[in-house]
Structures are given as structure tokens and as C-alpha cells.
Amino acid sequence: MTSFDSSPTITAWRALLALAVVFMMLATTGWTAIRHQGGPRDALEAELAGWAKARIGVRALPDPESPPQRLAAFFGSIGSTQRARLADRYPVLVGNLNGAPVTLRYRANRKALALSLAQERKRVKDVNLTADGHHQAVRRMHRFEALVSAERQILAFDPSGPGKVAEVLGDLDRAQRVSVIVPGVDTNVLTFQKSSRKYTAPVGMAESLYAAERAASPRTRTAVIAWADYTAPAGLGMDSATGRRAEDGAVRLTALAGALPGSSKIALFCHSYGSVVCGVAARHLPARVRDVAVAGSPGMRAENVAGLHARARVWAMRDRDDWIEDVPHLAVGGLGHGEDPVTEAFGARVLSAADAIGHTGYFEPGTESVSNFAEIGVGSYDGVTCESGGDTCRRGISGDEAA
């Protein structure tokens, strides 16, 4: 299956659109759906059952689906020892609980990762595994070994299916500015971090942006979240051509933005299909999300900025070597994601992506693209470089807004 990391031919896209009706019918019957079941999901269900019966003194634990503010109030009302016990007893649940203190989520996710790592180590020794199954188990084992390190701040972790994960760089509790990277297709727990082509994966993207933000404004307290906490489409197929995955991801992204601690201002940096997620989420994002910047976008499921109904400023960029320029920017019967965000008709603030190469090069250190992202991330809008070379993309932003 063709990956969005590589350049699919336009013929492939046209064939995909030509077969739209057939695929849509198959999709509605579940033929193209991916189902994932097994141990990790069973573990969560067991924790949910235990949580529902648990008590602290005579108090029942709050519904995990409660608003983040209520969950934050609950955790604030109990002692540190009690919080730690909950994280250790229900690690999968607490590690993904919006409203729980972030440091408690880090602790819970280390426990959940350790449990998942132990399971994969057992699987690796299973003589009944196929060669492919063994290879997958080894890869997952190595990924969990890397993620479980004490210095890593894992904000979310779900090993079921292809896996979901989010990691924080910086001090999220004290941050004045928080940047969230929303990646595109082929993102899962195994592709969350790469040693080769490092800056094409969420962790490398976050590391590059975090370094650029600190260089741009050393006195600004920043944090960056590598957010792969949604089920992204796998390669070029119906899921990447429709908004189904984006709709599910938008719910999770909105929940994250509404649950971040403190009063930090938030900027979203959305790459490829991640921009579809951000476009769907735009109208529901809290007011503290000040900026949404997209790169290499196939569309945001709107015909213009007004159609997003976003309170945030909308920025867009695309480098000259990005093959996604040739993808048909249209929306027909649920297929396609609408107008190209870098066109004048769409109405976004168009940024320069000089020095970025290809569809996955926007976060390479030293590029104007990552420099522009950093300036937005720290609220230094005067420092961004517009695609036109003038100041068009900076117009109408006051000093108060930048504060």
C-alpha cells in the first residue's frame, strides 16, 4: 500500500476517485474497516470495571467520561499517596484520563508501558508465531523499551491495534505556550519515532520544533506535544480520502486542547492528513487555541477559512517539491477534503516553506518552515516569513494578540 511518505501517482488518485462508489459501499458494510481486538483492550475493560467498584473511603471514583474540570477537581481533592495508588492500580485508564494531573499520567503510562513490554517479551518467545508475527512483536518490544524510559513524558498510550501515543517535551504545567503536532497517515506506535529520517516522525518533529522555539524565544516557557493519539489512516486508501478517521481524531484532539493544564495559549501544527483532523476540529476548539498551521495539506474539509468556523488564526504552507499539490482538491460524496489551503480563495495566512524538501520535510532543522512554526508557537508573529515575501500573512495581528 502506498504511503504518504512517498509520492503516489496522479493516476492512482484518479483511480481511487473513479472507484469511489464501489469502495464506499464496501466501507459501509465493514469490508474495508480495520478491527483490532485482544489483550490491551481487555486490560482497559478490566480496569474500567474495577474503577467503577472502587472507593476512597466512602467516596466513589468519578465517571471516567466526566468533564476534565470535574476530574481535575477530584484528583486535587485527594492526597498524593492516593493519586499514586490509583495510577498504579489503573494505569491504562489514568494514563489516558483528560483532567488527571499530567505528572500522574506520566507515572501511569510508565506502568502501562512496562506491562505492555512484558507481554511483548513473552510474545517474542512464542514458537507458534509466524515470521511476520515474530517480527512485529520484536518491533513493538523495542518501541516499548524506548518509550518506557524514565526521562520520557508519555501523556497518552494505548497499545491496542496499531497503537496510539502522545509525548510531551518541556514542562506542560508551567508552559506559557503549548504547541501540538498533529501528524498524518501511517502514524502509529511503531512509526512514532524513527532513527532514519528522524524528522518525518512525530517525536523528531517535536524535538525540532521545541529546539527552534527555544532558540526563537529563550525566555518563553514552551512545551511541545507529539500527538499521535488518534487512529490515522494506513497508507493511500479510502480512509485517507474520507473524513472518517479525521472525525474520530478531531474529538480526541478537542478533548486534549480542553484538558491541558493552566492557561497556556495553544498552537496546532498539522501535517498532511493531520490537517484534515485539525480542519474538522476547528469549530470545536477552545478559545485558548490561538493558531492552526497546516503543511502539505490535502484539504481541511472546508472551501475556505470561513467554512472552518474557527476562532483561531489559520496558517498554511506547502513547499514546491510536495507532491500533494497534484492531488485533486475537491470534495465529492464524502471523498476528498476540499479546497487547497494555500490558495488565495481559501483565505489562510500563507507562510514560506523555503528549504523544506518533499512532503515530509517541513520539520527539518534549519528550514524556514520549522522556523515559521516556531515563531507562531512562541507568539512572535512579526518574525514569520510570508510566502509572498511581503507582510500579507502577518496583517491584522495586534500586539495584544501576540501576548
Short mmCIF file of C-alpha atoms in Angstrom, two decimals:
data_model
loop_
_atom_site.label_atom_id
_atom_site.label_comp_id
_atom_site.label_asym_id
_atom_site.label_seq_id
_atom_site.Cartn_x
_atom_site.Cartn_y
_atom_site.Cartn_z
CA MET A 1 0.00 0.00 0.00
CA THR A 2 1.36 3.40 -0.95
CA SER A 3 2.49 5.55 1.95
CA PHE A 4 2.02 9.31 2.18
CA ASP A 5 5.78 9.39 2.82
CA SER A 6 6.25 8.58 -0.84
CA SER A 7 4.78 10.20 -3.92
CA PRO A 8 1.73 8.40 -5.33
CA THR A 9 0.95 8.93 -8.97
CA ILE A 10 -1.93 11.11 -10.04
CA THR A 11 -3.25 8.08 -11.92
CA ALA A 12 -3.56 6.30 -8.59
CA TRP A 13 -5.58 9.16 -7.14
CA ARG A 14 -7.87 9.28 -10.16
CA ALA A 15 -8.39 5.54 -9.99
CA LEU A 16 -9.25 5.88 -6.33
CA LEU A 17 -11.85 8.54 -7.10
CA ALA A 18 -13.21 6.55 -10.04
CA LEU A 19 -13.79 3.56 -7.75
CA ALA A 20 -15.34 5.73 -5.06
CA VAL A 21 -18.85 4.36 -5.24
CA VAL A 22 -17.71 0.75 -5.04
CA PHE A 23 -15.36 1.40 -2.15
CA MET A 24 -17.92 3.46 -0.28
CA MET A 25 -20.41 0.62 -0.48
CA LEU A 26 -17.81 -1.80 0.78
CA ALA A 27 -16.82 0.57 3.55
CA THR A 28 -20.37 0.83 4.82
CA THR A 29 -20.58 -2.95 5.07
CA GLY A 30 -17.38 -3.08 7.08
CA TRP A 31 -15.24 -4.78 4.41
CA THR A 32 -12.56 -2.07 4.49
CA ALA A 33 -12.74 -1.46 8.23
CA ILE A 34 -9.85 -2.49 10.42
CA ARG A 35 -10.77 -4.27 13.61
CA HIS A 36 -8.35 -4.72 16.47
CA GLN A 37 -9.08 -6.85 19.48
CA GLY A 38 -7.07 -8.57 22.13
CA GLY A 39 -5.23 -8.23 25.40
CA PRO A 40 -4.75 -4.44 25.71
CA ARG A 41 -8.43 -3.74 25.16
CA ASP A 42 -9.34 -6.44 27.66
CA ALA A 43 -6.99 -4.81 30.18
CA LEU A 44 -8.77 -1.47 29.81
CA GLU A 45 -12.16 -3.08 30.24
CA ALA A 46 -10.96 -4.82 33.40
CA GLU A 47 -9.66 -1.51 34.76
CA LEU A 48 -12.95 0.23 33.97
CA ALA A 49 -14.85 -2.48 35.84
CA GLY A 50 -12.54 -2.18 38.83
CA TRP A 51 -12.69 1.62 38.78
CA ALA A 52 -16.49 1.55 38.88
CA LYS A 53 -16.44 -0.51 42.09
CA ALA A 54 -13.54 1.23 43.84
CA ARG A 55 -13.90 3.66 46.73
CA ILE A 56 -11.72 6.16 48.54
CA GLY A 57 -13.21 5.97 51.98
CA VAL A 58 -16.93 6.17 51.26
CA ARG A 59 -16.45 8.16 48.02
CA ALA A 60 -16.99 6.54 44.66
CA LEU A 61 -14.50 7.36 41.94
CA PRO A 62 -15.78 9.77 39.27
CA ASP A 63 -17.05 8.57 35.92
CA PRO A 64 -14.04 8.48 33.54
CA GLU A 65 -16.23 10.23 30.97
CA SER A 66 -16.70 13.23 33.28
CA PRO A 67 -15.55 16.65 32.02
CA PRO A 68 -11.83 17.28 32.58
CA GLN A 69 -12.59 20.05 35.07
CA ARG A 70 -14.51 17.65 37.31
CA LEU A 71 -11.77 15.03 37.08
CA ALA A 72 -9.13 17.65 37.87
CA ALA A 73 -11.14 18.72 40.93
CA PHE A 74 -11.37 15.11 42.10
CA PHE A 75 -7.63 14.48 41.82
CA GLY A 76 -7.00 17.81 43.52
CA SER A 77 -9.16 16.74 46.46
CA ILE A 78 -7.18 13.58 47.29
CA GLY A 79 -3.66 13.16 48.57
CA SER A 80 -0.57 12.32 46.56
CA THR A 81 -0.43 8.81 48.01
CA GLN A 82 -3.99 8.10 46.93
CA ARG A 83 -3.33 9.51 43.47
CA ALA A 84 -0.27 7.30 43.07
CA ARG A 85 -2.22 4.23 44.12
CA LEU A 86 -4.88 4.93 41.50
CA ALA A 87 -2.22 5.37 38.80
CA ASP A 88 -0.53 2.10 39.79
CA ARG A 89 -3.79 0.14 40.04
CA TYR A 90 -5.44 1.55 36.89
CA PRO A 91 -2.51 2.60 34.67
CA VAL A 92 -4.20 2.26 31.29
CA LEU A 93 -7.19 4.29 32.45
CA VAL A 94 -5.40 7.01 34.43
CA GLY A 95 -2.69 7.36 31.78
CA ASN A 96 -5.29 8.47 29.24
CA LEU A 97 -7.61 10.39 31.54
CA ASN A 98 -8.09 14.01 30.48
CA GLY A 99 -8.22 16.01 33.68
CA ALA A 100 -5.76 13.86 35.62
CA PRO A 101 -2.54 15.70 36.58
CA VAL A 102 -0.03 15.34 33.76
CA THR A 103 2.72 14.05 36.07
CA LEU A 104 0.32 11.37 37.29
CA ARG A 105 -0.42 10.42 33.68
CA TYR A 106 3.31 10.10 33.02
CA ARG A 107 3.58 7.73 36.01
CA ALA A 108 0.58 5.68 34.91
CA ASN A 109 1.82 5.37 31.35
CA ARG A 110 5.24 4.17 32.51
CA LYS A 111 3.41 1.39 34.35
CA ALA A 112 1.20 0.63 31.32
CA LEU A 113 4.25 0.57 29.06
CA ALA A 114 6.08 -1.77 31.42
CA LEU A 115 3.11 -4.17 31.36
CA SER A 116 2.90 -4.00 27.56
CA LEU A 117 6.64 -4.53 27.28
CA ALA A 118 6.40 -7.67 29.43
CA GLN A 119 3.63 -9.01 27.17
CA GLU A 120 5.68 -8.40 24.02
CA ARG A 121 8.72 -10.08 25.52
CA LYS A 122 6.58 -13.16 26.11
CA ARG A 123 5.21 -12.99 22.56
CA VAL A 124 8.71 -12.83 21.11
CA LYS A 125 9.41 -16.23 22.69
CA ASP A 126 6.18 -17.78 21.36
CA VAL A 127 7.20 -20.58 18.99
CA ASN A 128 3.74 -20.55 17.42
CA LEU A 129 4.15 -17.05 15.97
CA THR A 130 4.56 -16.71 12.23
CA ALA A 131 7.69 -14.99 10.94
CA ASP A 132 5.68 -11.81 10.38
CA GLY A 133 4.14 -12.08 13.83
CA HIS A 134 7.54 -12.51 15.43
CA HIS A 135 8.95 -9.54 13.51
CA GLN A 136 6.03 -7.37 14.65
CA ALA A 137 6.45 -8.48 18.26
CA VAL A 138 10.15 -7.62 18.18
CA ARG A 139 9.42 -4.18 16.75
CA ARG A 140 6.78 -3.48 19.38
CA MET A 141 9.10 -4.71 22.13
CA HIS A 142 11.84 -2.33 21.01
CA ARG A 143 9.40 0.58 20.75
CA PHE A 144 8.05 -0.02 24.27
CA GLU A 145 11.60 -0.31 25.61
CA ALA A 146 12.34 3.15 24.23
CA LEU A 147 9.10 4.73 25.46
CA VAL A 148 9.29 3.35 29.00
CA SER A 149 12.50 5.27 29.78
CA ALA A 150 12.14 7.34 32.94
CA GLU A 151 13.07 10.63 31.25
CA ARG A 152 10.21 10.40 28.73
CA GLN A 153 6.91 12.11 29.47
CA ILE A 154 4.21 9.96 27.90
CA LEU A 155 0.88 11.75 28.07
CA ALA A 156 -1.19 9.04 26.40
CA PHE A 157 -0.61 5.41 25.50
CA ASP A 158 -2.85 2.73 24.03
CA PRO A 159 -1.14 -0.41 22.67
CA SER A 160 -4.28 -1.91 21.15
CA GLY A 161 -4.39 -2.30 17.37
CA PRO A 162 -1.77 -0.15 15.63
CA GLY A 163 -1.34 1.77 18.87
CA LYS A 164 -1.72 5.41 19.93
CA VAL A 165 0.73 7.54 21.89
CA ALA A 166 1.47 11.16 22.83
CA GLU A 167 4.65 12.57 24.34
CA VAL A 168 5.45 15.92 25.96
CA LEU A 169 8.69 17.87 25.60
CA GLY A 170 9.08 20.56 28.25
CA ASP A 171 7.11 21.43 31.38
CA LEU A 172 3.45 21.29 30.44
CA ASP A 173 2.26 22.56 33.83
CA ARG A 174 4.35 25.74 33.66
CA ALA A 175 4.26 26.41 29.93
CA GLN A 176 3.08 29.76 28.63
CA ARG A 177 2.85 28.40 25.10
CA VAL A 178 1.99 24.83 24.08
CA SER A 179 2.46 23.50 20.56
CA VAL A 180 0.69 20.32 19.44
CA ILE A 181 1.94 18.41 16.41
CA VAL A 182 -0.83 16.51 14.62
CA PRO A 183 0.72 14.03 12.14
CA GLY A 184 -0.85 12.32 9.13
CA VAL A 185 -1.23 8.87 7.62
CA ASP A 186 0.81 5.85 8.61
CA THR A 187 1.23 7.19 12.14
CA ASN A 188 1.07 4.57 14.87
CA VAL A 189 3.05 3.39 17.87
CA LEU A 190 5.73 1.84 15.64
CA THR A 191 6.22 4.90 13.43
CA PHE A 192 6.01 7.38 16.33
CA GLN A 193 9.79 7.61 16.37
CA LYS A 194 12.40 6.84 13.69
CA SER A 195 16.18 6.62 13.72
CA SER A 196 16.37 7.02 9.94
CA ARG A 197 14.64 10.12 8.50
CA LYS A 198 14.11 11.19 12.10
CA TYR A 199 12.22 14.41 11.41
CA THR A 200 9.48 12.72 9.40
CA ALA A 201 8.13 11.06 12.59
CA PRO A 202 6.19 12.79 15.40
CA VAL A 203 8.98 12.59 18.00
CA GLY A 204 11.56 14.06 15.62
CA MET A 205 9.10 16.74 14.52
CA ALA A 206 8.51 17.69 18.17
CA GLU A 207 12.21 17.75 19.01
CA SER A 208 12.96 20.00 16.04
CA LEU A 209 10.11 22.39 16.82
CA TYR A 210 10.95 22.51 20.54
CA ALA A 211 14.57 23.41 19.80
CA ALA A 212 13.50 26.06 17.28
CA GLU A 213 11.05 27.61 19.74
CA ARG A 214 13.67 27.85 22.48
CA ALA A 215 16.06 29.48 20.02
CA ALA A 216 13.36 31.92 18.85
CA SER A 217 12.34 33.00 22.36
CA PRO A 218 14.57 31.63 25.15
CA ARG A 219 12.57 33.35 27.89
CA THR A 220 9.22 31.92 26.81
CA ARG A 221 8.24 28.79 28.71
CA THR A 222 7.23 26.37 25.96
CA ALA A 223 6.11 22.77 25.70
CA VAL A 224 5.57 20.68 22.58
CA ILE A 225 3.32 17.62 22.33
CA ALA A 226 3.99 14.93 19.73
CA TRP A 227 0.37 13.86 19.42
CA ALA A 228 -0.25 10.51 17.74
CA ASP A 229 -3.28 9.79 19.91
CA TYR A 230 -5.72 9.00 17.12
CA THR A 231 -6.08 6.14 14.65
CA ALA A 232 -4.56 7.55 11.48
CA PRO A 233 -5.27 6.10 8.03
CA ALA A 234 -2.86 3.43 6.87
CA GLY A 235 -1.42 4.45 3.50
CA LEU A 236 -3.31 5.55 0.40
CA GLY A 237 -6.84 4.19 0.56
CA MET A 238 -10.40 5.04 1.40
CA ASP A 239 -9.60 6.11 4.95
CA SER A 240 -7.15 8.75 3.71
CA ALA A 241 -9.62 10.00 1.08
CA THR A 242 -12.52 10.42 3.52
CA GLY A 243 -13.04 12.21 6.80
CA ARG A 244 -13.95 9.20 8.94
CA ARG A 245 -10.61 8.94 10.72
CA ALA A 246 -10.41 12.74 10.94
CA GLU A 247 -13.77 12.96 12.67
CA ASP A 248 -12.70 10.47 15.34
CA GLY A 249 -9.34 12.20 15.68
CA ALA A 250 -10.96 15.64 15.97
CA VAL A 251 -12.96 14.51 19.00
CA ARG A 252 -9.76 13.36 20.71
CA LEU A 253 -7.83 16.49 19.70
CA THR A 254 -10.57 18.78 21.01
CA ALA A 255 -10.63 16.85 24.29
CA LEU A 256 -6.87 17.24 24.64
CA ALA A 257 -6.99 21.00 23.99
CA GLY A 258 -9.75 21.43 26.55
CA ALA A 259 -7.91 19.46 29.23
CA LEU A 260 -4.39 20.92 29.12
CA PRO A 261 -3.38 22.40 32.49
CA GLY A 262 -3.03 26.10 33.22
CA SER A 263 -3.91 28.93 30.89
CA SER A 264 -1.25 28.49 28.23
CA LYS A 265 -2.00 29.55 24.68
CA ILE A 266 -2.06 26.66 22.22
CA ALA A 267 -0.96 26.33 18.61
CA LEU A 268 -1.67 23.30 16.43
CA PHE A 269 0.78 22.24 13.72
CA CYS A 270 -0.98 19.83 11.41
CA HIS A 271 0.81 17.86 8.72
CA SER A 272 -0.77 16.11 5.72
CA TYR A 273 -3.88 14.16 6.85
CA GLY A 274 -3.36 15.76 10.26
CA SER A 275 -4.61 18.98 8.66
CA VAL A 276 -7.88 17.21 7.90
CA VAL A 277 -8.16 16.35 11.59
CA CYS A 278 -7.48 19.97 12.52
CA GLY A 279 -9.98 21.23 9.96
CA VAL A 280 -12.75 19.06 11.36
CA ALA A 281 -11.84 20.04 14.92
CA ALA A 282 -11.52 23.78 14.20
CA ARG A 283 -15.03 24.87 15.12
CA HIS A 284 -14.98 22.97 18.42
CA LEU A 285 -11.57 24.04 19.72
CA PRO A 286 -11.44 26.15 22.90
CA ALA A 287 -10.56 29.83 22.65
CA ARG A 288 -7.08 29.24 24.08
CA VAL A 289 -6.17 27.61 20.74
CA ARG A 290 -4.90 30.73 19.01
CA ASP A 291 -3.30 29.28 15.87
CA VAL A 292 -3.82 26.37 13.49
CA ALA A 293 -1.00 25.91 10.97
CA VAL A 294 -1.13 23.27 8.24
CA ALA A 295 1.63 21.95 6.00
CA GLY A 296 1.33 19.69 2.97
CA SER A 297 -2.42 19.67 3.34
CA PRO A 298 -4.79 17.65 1.11
CA GLY A 299 -7.56 19.99 2.35
CA MET A 300 -9.31 20.81 5.61
CA ARG A 301 -12.84 19.68 4.64
CA ALA A 302 -13.90 23.27 4.02
CA GLU A 303 -13.91 25.50 0.97
CA ASN A 304 -12.44 28.48 2.80
CA VAL A 305 -11.37 29.71 6.21
CA ALA A 306 -14.86 30.99 6.97
CA GLY A 307 -16.19 27.48 6.41
CA LEU A 308 -13.98 26.16 9.22
CA HIS A 309 -15.82 28.36 11.75
CA ALA A 310 -12.53 28.62 13.62
CA ARG A 311 -11.75 31.21 16.27
CA ALA A 312 -8.04 30.56 15.74
CA ARG A 313 -5.87 32.12 13.05
CA VAL A 314 -5.35 29.71 10.17
CA TRP A 315 -1.92 29.44 8.52
CA ALA A 316 -0.86 27.25 5.60
CA MET A 317 2.32 26.32 3.77
CA ARG A 318 3.46 23.96 1.04
CA ASP A 319 6.93 23.57 -0.40
CA ARG A 320 7.49 23.44 -4.15
CA ASP A 321 8.54 19.80 -4.13
CA ASP A 322 5.49 18.49 -2.28
CA TRP A 323 3.60 16.02 -4.44
CA ILE A 324 0.35 16.77 -2.62
CA GLU A 325 -0.02 19.85 -4.83
CA ASP A 326 -1.11 17.48 -7.61
CA VAL A 327 -3.81 15.75 -5.56
CA PRO A 328 -7.31 16.81 -6.69
CA HIS A 329 -8.52 19.32 -4.08
CA LEU A 330 -12.23 18.65 -4.25
CA ALA A 331 -14.99 17.05 -2.24
CA VAL A 332 -17.49 14.72 -3.87
CA GLY A 333 -19.84 12.42 -2.00
CA GLY A 334 -17.70 12.42 1.11
CA LEU A 335 -14.47 11.80 -0.81
CA GLY A 336 -11.73 14.40 -0.93
CA HIS A 337 -11.05 17.19 1.53
CA GLY A 338 -11.96 20.39 -0.30
CA GLU A 339 -10.07 23.47 -1.40
CA ASP A 340 -6.28 23.71 -1.25
CA PRO A 341 -5.44 25.74 1.91
CA VAL A 342 -2.56 27.63 0.24
CA THR A 343 -4.79 29.13 -2.49
CA GLU A 344 -5.94 32.73 -2.32
CA ALA A 345 -9.53 31.52 -2.50
CA PHE A 346 -9.16 29.59 0.76
CA GLY A 347 -8.02 32.68 2.65
CA ALA A 348 -5.40 31.28 5.04
CA ARG A 349 -2.25 33.18 6.00
CA VAL A 350 0.26 31.59 3.62
CA LEU A 351 3.75 31.02 5.03
CA SER A 352 7.07 30.39 3.32
CA ALA A 353 8.33 26.79 3.35
CA ALA A 354 11.74 27.58 1.87
CA ASP A 355 14.37 24.85 2.25
CA ALA A 356 11.79 22.16 3.06
CA ILE A 357 12.07 19.27 0.61
CA GLY A 358 9.22 16.96 -0.27
CA HIS A 359 6.06 16.08 1.58
CA THR A 360 7.76 15.14 4.85
CA GLY A 361 10.47 17.81 5.07
CA TYR A 362 8.67 20.60 6.93
CA PHE A 363 10.22 19.91 10.34
CA GLU A 364 13.82 19.51 9.21
CA PRO A 365 16.05 21.71 11.39
CA GLY A 366 17.24 24.84 9.61
CA THR A 367 14.28 25.09 7.25
CA GLU A 368 12.20 28.24 7.01
CA SER A 369 9.14 26.09 7.53
CA VAL A 370 10.13 24.96 11.04
CA SER A 371 11.38 28.47 11.81
CA ASN A 372 7.95 29.86 10.89
CA PHE A 373 6.25 27.24 13.02
CA ALA A 374 8.48 28.19 15.95
CA GLU A 375 7.68 31.90 15.64
CA ILE A 376 3.97 31.08 15.68
CA GLY A 377 4.44 28.68 18.57
CA VAL A 378 6.01 31.35 20.80
CA GLY A 379 3.61 34.08 19.62
CA SER A 380 6.28 36.10 17.78
CA TYR A 381 4.19 36.82 14.71
CA ASP A 382 6.42 39.63 13.48
CA GLY A 383 9.09 37.01 12.88
CA VAL A 384 7.19 34.83 10.42
CA THR A 385 8.08 34.90 6.73
CA CYS A 386 5.20 35.04 4.28
CA GLU A 387 5.21 33.10 1.04
CA SER A 388 4.73 36.32 -0.91
CA GLY A 389 7.84 37.84 0.62
CA GLY A 390 5.81 40.77 1.97
CA ASP A 391 3.77 41.06 5.14
CA THR A 392 0.44 39.77 3.83
CA CYS A 393 0.29 36.81 6.17
CA ARG A 394 1.03 38.99 9.23
CA ARG A 395 -1.60 41.66 8.67
CA GLY A 396 -4.26 42.25 11.28
CA ILE A 397 -2.38 40.69 14.20
CA SER A 398 -2.10 43.13 17.05
CA GLY A 399 0.44 43.19 19.84
CA ASP A 400 -2.27 42.22 22.33
CA GLU A 401 -2.99 39.07 20.39
CA ALA A 402 0.66 38.12 20.39
CA ALA A 403 0.92 38.50 24.17
#
